[in-house]
Amino acid sequence: MRIVFMGPPGAGKGTQAKIICDRYGIPQVSTGEILRAAVKNGTDMGKKAKEYMDAGKLVPDSVVIGIVKDRIREPDAQKGYILDGFPRTLEQADALKAMLAEIKTPLQIALNLDVRDDLLIARLLDRAKKEGRPDDTEPVIKSRLDTYHSQTRPLIDYYRKEGVLVEVPGEGTLEEVTSRILSPLEKIK
Ligand code: AMP
């Protein structure tokens, strides 16, 4: 099962991706988590990424494309994966398409989890209280939403044209959203 999870920050992508990955026994490949770990460990990549992340901007394409290229070649990803938070630009989407074509494993679903901006801001501020993520402050949240609208939202059309788009409303309870996500996935299992 090879899936991309898209959606604005705070839509619940990470939480839902984890539930689905546990259910199917596949890895959740979250570029955000990999980058946060790199920042925490003070690696060269982490040092480069930190200023972009702190400002709510996207880390350069070459960095995240490299992360995903390596990760999906690992043994545990051979039975499938969910890409959580990647791709976020058209260049990343093209790079993903090329790398998957090379290993002859095309993407099966690009799932877009949609939530209105006003709800997202409330959810992210709430997460800030619980998890203390440094990029969950109000000005950075606004910047991340702007980045999403200008750079990532065009991917909805990109994947619609590719014929793999599935749109799921991200509003409602956690369980409601999970069951909405599971029904299209059951068909490709
Ligand atoms: P996330 O946990 O997915 O919200 O990602 C947190 C931050 O990591 C983002 O605001 C970006 O700065 C960076 N990031 C994560 N994934 C990507 C990506 N695919 N492209 C560029 N930057 C990314």
mmCIF file of C-alpha atoms and ligand atoms in Angstrom:
data_model
loop_
_atom_site.group_PDB
_atom_site.id
_atom_site.type_symbol
_atom_site.label_atom_id
_atom_site.label_comp_id
_atom_site.label_asym_id
_atom_site.label_seq_id
_atom_site.Cartn_x
_atom_site.Cartn_y
_atom_site.Cartn_z
ATOM 1 C CA MET A 1 0.000 0.000 0.000
ATOM 2 C CA ARG A 2 1.660 3.217 -1.171
ATOM 3 C CA ILE A 3 -0.152 6.336 -0.073
ATOM 4 C CA VAL A 4 0.451 10.036 0.302
ATOM 5 C CA PHE A 5 -1.368 11.944 3.062
ATOM 6 C CA MET A 6 -1.893 15.603 2.245
ATOM 7 C CA GLY A 7 -3.677 18.365 4.067
ATOM 8 C CA PRO A 8 -3.059 21.618 5.891
ATOM 9 C CA PRO A 9 -1.087 21.720 9.140
ATOM 10 C CA GLY A 10 -3.373 20.643 11.983
ATOM 11 C CA ALA A 11 -5.721 18.613 9.765
ATOM 12 C CA GLY A 12 -4.860 15.472 11.710
ATOM 13 C CA LYS A 13 -2.622 13.901 9.039
ATOM 14 C CA GLY A 14 -0.027 12.630 11.498
ATOM 15 C CA THR A 15 -2.549 11.172 13.944
ATOM 16 C CA GLN A 16 -4.569 9.448 11.225
ATOM 17 C CA ALA A 17 -1.473 8.218 9.382
ATOM 18 C CA LYS A 18 -0.271 6.557 12.590
ATOM 19 C CA ILE A 19 -3.601 4.767 13.099
ATOM 20 C CA ILE A 20 -3.657 3.516 9.504
ATOM 21 C CA CYS A 21 0.003 2.446 9.566
ATOM 22 C CA ASP A 22 -0.507 0.461 12.798
ATOM 23 C CA ARG A 23 -3.532 -1.226 11.271
ATOM 24 C CA TYR A 24 -1.741 -2.308 8.094
ATOM 25 C CA GLY A 25 1.716 -2.826 9.609
ATOM 26 C CA ILE A 26 3.438 -0.354 7.311
ATOM 27 C CA PRO A 27 5.799 2.502 8.223
ATOM 28 C CA GLN A 28 4.672 6.108 8.558
ATOM 29 C CA VAL A 29 7.204 8.233 6.736
ATOM 30 C CA SER A 30 6.826 11.730 8.159
ATOM 31 C CA THR A 31 9.314 14.234 6.766
ATOM 32 C CA GLY A 32 8.355 16.625 9.600
ATOM 33 C CA GLU A 33 9.257 14.009 12.240
ATOM 34 C CA ILE A 34 12.502 13.061 10.500
ATOM 35 C CA LEU A 35 13.443 16.749 10.323
ATOM 36 C CA ARG A 36 12.506 17.371 13.981
ATOM 37 C CA ALA A 37 14.723 14.421 15.004
ATOM 38 C CA ALA A 38 17.586 15.849 12.913
ATOM 39 C CA VAL A 39 17.181 19.256 14.610
ATOM 40 C CA LYS A 40 17.154 17.615 18.051
ATOM 41 C CA ASN A 41 20.284 15.590 17.280
ATOM 42 C CA GLY A 42 22.057 18.657 15.905
ATOM 43 C CA THR A 43 22.998 16.985 12.596
ATOM 44 C CA ASP A 44 24.107 19.069 9.600
ATOM 45 C CA MET A 45 20.720 18.509 7.990
ATOM 46 C CA GLY A 46 18.999 19.571 11.217
ATOM 47 C CA LYS A 47 21.027 22.753 11.414
ATOM 48 C CA LYS A 48 20.073 23.630 7.833
ATOM 49 C CA ALA A 49 16.390 22.809 8.344
ATOM 50 C CA LYS A 50 15.842 24.574 11.674
ATOM 51 C CA GLU A 51 15.614 28.152 10.410
ATOM 52 C CA TYR A 52 12.990 27.227 7.817
ATOM 53 C CA MET A 53 10.944 25.191 10.299
ATOM 54 C CA ASP A 54 11.049 27.903 12.968
ATOM 55 C CA ALA A 55 9.731 30.407 10.419
ATOM 56 C CA GLY A 56 6.931 28.119 9.171
ATOM 57 C CA LYS A 57 8.607 27.880 5.750
ATOM 58 C CA LEU A 58 9.365 24.828 3.677
ATOM 59 C CA VAL A 59 12.752 23.175 3.970
ATOM 60 C CA PRO A 60 14.462 23.110 0.529
ATOM 61 C CA ASP A 61 13.153 20.467 -1.873
ATOM 62 C CA SER A 62 16.550 18.811 -2.325
ATOM 63 C CA VAL A 63 16.758 18.059 1.423
ATOM 64 C CA VAL A 64 13.325 16.451 1.794
ATOM 65 C CA ILE A 65 13.521 14.620 -1.543
ATOM 66 C CA GLY A 66 16.792 13.047 -0.362
ATOM 67 C CA ILE A 67 15.172 11.967 2.924
ATOM 68 C CA VAL A 68 12.267 10.241 1.171
ATOM 69 C CA LYS A 69 14.424 8.627 -1.494
ATOM 70 C CA ASP A 70 16.526 6.905 1.171
ATOM 71 C CA ARG A 71 13.617 6.031 3.452
ATOM 72 C CA ILE A 72 11.404 4.274 0.894
ATOM 73 C CA ARG A 73 14.289 2.009 -0.115
ATOM 74 C CA GLU A 74 14.605 0.582 3.392
ATOM 75 C CA PRO A 75 13.447 -3.024 3.929
ATOM 76 C CA ASP A 76 10.408 -2.173 6.083
ATOM 77 C CA ALA A 77 9.022 0.076 3.333
ATOM 78 C CA GLN A 78 8.942 -2.680 0.711
ATOM 79 C CA LYS A 79 5.409 -3.723 1.673
ATOM 80 C CA GLY A 80 4.224 -0.124 1.519
ATOM 81 C CA TYR A 81 4.157 3.114 3.507
ATOM 82 C CA ILE A 82 2.265 6.288 4.140
ATOM 83 C CA LEU A 83 4.078 9.469 3.207
ATOM 84 C CA ASP A 84 2.901 11.958 5.798
ATOM 85 C CA GLY A 85 3.628 15.586 4.880
ATOM 86 C CA PHE A 86 5.466 14.822 1.638
ATOM 87 C CA PRO A 87 5.220 15.987 -1.127
ATOM 88 C CA ARG A 88 4.489 19.624 -0.317
ATOM 89 C CA THR A 89 5.543 21.247 -3.611
ATOM 90 C CA LEU A 90 5.080 20.389 -7.275
ATOM 91 C CA GLU A 91 8.805 19.778 -7.553
ATOM 92 C CA GLN A 92 8.611 17.231 -4.726
ATOM 93 C CA ALA A 93 5.604 15.559 -6.383
ATOM 94 C CA ASP A 94 7.496 15.243 -9.667
ATOM 95 C CA ALA A 95 10.540 13.875 -7.866
ATOM 96 C CA LEU A 96 8.361 11.312 -6.083
ATOM 97 C CA LYS A 97 6.773 10.270 -9.355
ATOM 98 C CA ALA A 98 10.203 9.780 -10.920
ATOM 99 C CA MET A 99 11.625 7.805 -7.989
ATOM 100 C CA LEU A 100 8.575 5.518 -7.868
ATOM 101 C CA ALA A 101 8.682 4.978 -11.630
ATOM 102 C CA GLU A 102 12.328 3.965 -11.298
ATOM 103 C CA ILE A 103 11.495 1.237 -8.771
ATOM 104 C CA LYS A 104 8.245 0.359 -10.611
ATOM 105 C CA THR A 105 5.965 0.921 -7.615
ATOM 106 C CA PRO A 106 3.519 3.709 -8.511
ATOM 107 C CA LEU A 107 1.588 5.664 -5.924
ATOM 108 C CA GLN A 108 -1.883 4.212 -5.335
ATOM 109 C CA ILE A 109 -3.698 6.982 -3.457
ATOM 110 C CA ALA A 110 -3.076 10.633 -2.648
ATOM 111 C CA LEU A 111 -5.455 11.329 0.200
ATOM 112 C CA ASN A 112 -6.313 14.923 0.976
ATOM 113 C CA LEU A 113 -7.632 15.592 4.454
ATOM 114 C CA ASP A 114 -9.368 18.936 4.351
ATOM 115 C CA VAL A 115 -10.208 21.223 7.279
ATOM 116 C CA ARG A 116 -11.209 24.919 7.342
ATOM 117 C CA ASP A 117 -8.528 27.439 8.348
ATOM 118 C CA ASP A 118 -10.346 28.801 11.410
ATOM 119 C CA LEU A 119 -10.624 25.300 12.888
ATOM 120 C CA LEU A 120 -6.973 24.591 12.086
ATOM 121 C CA ILE A 121 -5.712 27.597 14.012
ATOM 122 C CA ALA A 122 -7.709 26.555 17.092
ATOM 123 C CA ARG A 123 -6.448 22.961 16.835
ATOM 124 C CA LEU A 124 -2.824 24.017 16.410
ATOM 125 C CA LEU A 125 -2.936 26.409 19.352
ATOM 126 C CA ASP A 126 -4.392 23.595 21.437
ATOM 127 C CA ARG A 127 -1.588 21.247 20.282
ATOM 128 C CA ALA A 128 0.937 23.910 21.271
ATOM 129 C CA LYS A 129 -0.325 23.716 24.849
ATOM 130 C CA LYS A 130 -0.178 19.904 24.918
ATOM 131 C CA GLU A 131 2.976 19.122 22.947
ATOM 132 C CA GLY A 132 4.939 22.358 23.039
ATOM 133 C CA ARG A 133 6.077 22.202 19.398
ATOM 134 C CA PRO A 134 8.164 25.332 18.723
ATOM 135 C CA ASP A 135 6.366 25.975 15.404
ATOM 136 C CA ASP A 136 2.896 25.979 16.985
ATOM 137 C CA THR A 137 2.870 29.685 17.905
ATOM 138 C CA GLU A 138 0.291 31.977 16.303
ATOM 139 C CA PRO A 139 2.573 33.882 13.851
ATOM 140 C CA VAL A 140 4.302 30.655 12.742
ATOM 141 C CA ILE A 141 0.944 28.875 12.378
ATOM 142 C CA LYS A 142 -0.231 31.684 10.068
ATOM 143 C CA SER A 143 2.953 31.408 8.035
ATOM 144 C CA ARG A 144 2.551 27.616 7.760
ATOM 145 C CA LEU A 145 -1.034 28.052 6.552
ATOM 146 C CA ASP A 146 0.051 30.624 3.947
ATOM 147 C CA THR A 147 2.804 28.273 2.793
ATOM 148 C CA TYR A 148 0.253 25.482 2.556
ATOM 149 C CA HIS A 149 -2.166 27.521 0.440
ATOM 150 C CA SER A 150 0.457 28.867 -1.938
ATOM 151 C CA GLN A 151 2.746 25.854 -2.358
ATOM 152 C CA THR A 152 1.015 22.657 -1.282
ATOM 153 C CA ARG A 153 -2.663 23.088 -2.180
ATOM 154 C CA PRO A 154 -1.914 22.979 -5.944
ATOM 155 C CA LEU A 155 -1.004 19.315 -5.418
ATOM 156 C CA ILE A 156 -4.717 18.519 -5.105
ATOM 157 C CA ASP A 157 -5.123 19.274 -8.807
ATOM 158 C CA TYR A 158 -1.870 17.549 -9.629
ATOM 159 C CA TYR A 159 -3.076 14.272 -8.096
ATOM 160 C CA ARG A 160 -6.579 14.688 -9.489
ATOM 161 C CA LYS A 161 -4.998 14.734 -12.949
ATOM 162 C CA GLU A 162 -2.904 11.693 -12.037
ATOM 163 C CA GLY A 163 -6.177 9.922 -11.189
ATOM 164 C CA VAL A 164 -5.202 8.972 -7.614
ATOM 165 C CA LEU A 165 -6.841 11.742 -5.573
ATOM 166 C CA VAL A 166 -9.197 10.838 -2.730
ATOM 167 C CA GLU A 167 -10.746 13.728 -0.798
ATOM 168 C CA VAL A 168 -11.745 13.209 2.819
ATOM 169 C CA PRO A 169 -13.347 15.839 5.076
ATOM 170 C CA GLY A 170 -11.145 16.084 8.172
ATOM 171 C CA GLU A 171 -13.864 17.493 10.422
ATOM 172 C CA GLY A 172 -15.664 15.374 13.031
ATOM 173 C CA THR A 173 -14.388 12.946 15.643
ATOM 174 C CA LEU A 174 -11.123 11.047 15.288
ATOM 175 C CA GLU A 175 -13.052 7.792 14.731
ATOM 176 C CA GLU A 176 -15.316 9.323 12.085
ATOM 177 C CA VAL A 177 -12.339 10.581 10.125
ATOM 178 C CA THR A 178 -10.534 7.223 10.450
ATOM 179 C CA SER A 179 -13.496 5.346 9.015
ATOM 180 C CA ARG A 180 -13.790 7.821 6.130
ATOM 181 C CA ILE A 181 -10.123 7.194 5.353
ATOM 182 C CA LEU A 182 -10.358 3.417 5.640
ATOM 183 C CA SER A 183 -13.080 2.875 3.066
ATOM 184 C CA PRO A 184 -11.070 3.918 -0.032
ATOM 185 C CA LEU A 185 -7.989 2.144 1.362
ATOM 186 C CA GLU A 186 -9.834 -1.168 1.722
ATOM 187 C CA LYS A 187 -10.304 -1.174 -2.059
ATOM 188 C CA ILE A 188 -6.585 -1.126 -2.840
ATOM 189 C CA LYS A 189 -5.404 -3.425 -0.052
HETATM 190 P P1 AMP B 1 4.981 18.794 9.748
HETATM 191 O O1 AMP B 1 5.325 18.031 10.984
HETATM 192 O O2 AMP B 1 4.633 17.891 8.599
HETATM 193 O O3 AMP B 1 3.948 19.861 9.995
HETATM 194 O O4 AMP B 1 6.312 19.561 9.293
HETATM 195 C C1 AMP B 1 6.925 20.525 10.144
HETATM 196 C C2 AMP B 1 7.849 21.416 9.324
HETATM 197 O O5 AMP B 1 8.873 20.613 8.710
HETATM 198 C C3 AMP B 1 7.194 22.164 8.180
HETATM 199 O O6 AMP B 1 6.585 23.380 8.589
HETATM 200 C C4 AMP B 1 8.387 22.403 7.251
HETATM 201 O O7 AMP B 1 9.209 23.450 7.721
HETATM 202 C C5 AMP B 1 9.169 21.103 7.407
HETATM 203 N N1 AMP B 1 8.738 20.079 6.411
HETATM 204 C C6 AMP B 1 8.124 18.888 6.664
HETATM 205 N N2 AMP B 1 7.872 18.218 5.513
HETATM 206 C C7 AMP B 1 8.329 19.003 4.507
HETATM 207 C C8 AMP B 1 8.333 18.897 3.096
HETATM 208 N N3 AMP B 1 7.795 17.829 2.469
HETATM 209 N N4 AMP B 1 8.887 19.911 2.382
HETATM 210 C C9 AMP B 1 9.448 20.975 2.988
HETATM 211 N N5 AMP B 1 9.437 21.165 4.313
HETATM 212 C C10 AMP B 1 8.897 20.190 5.083
#
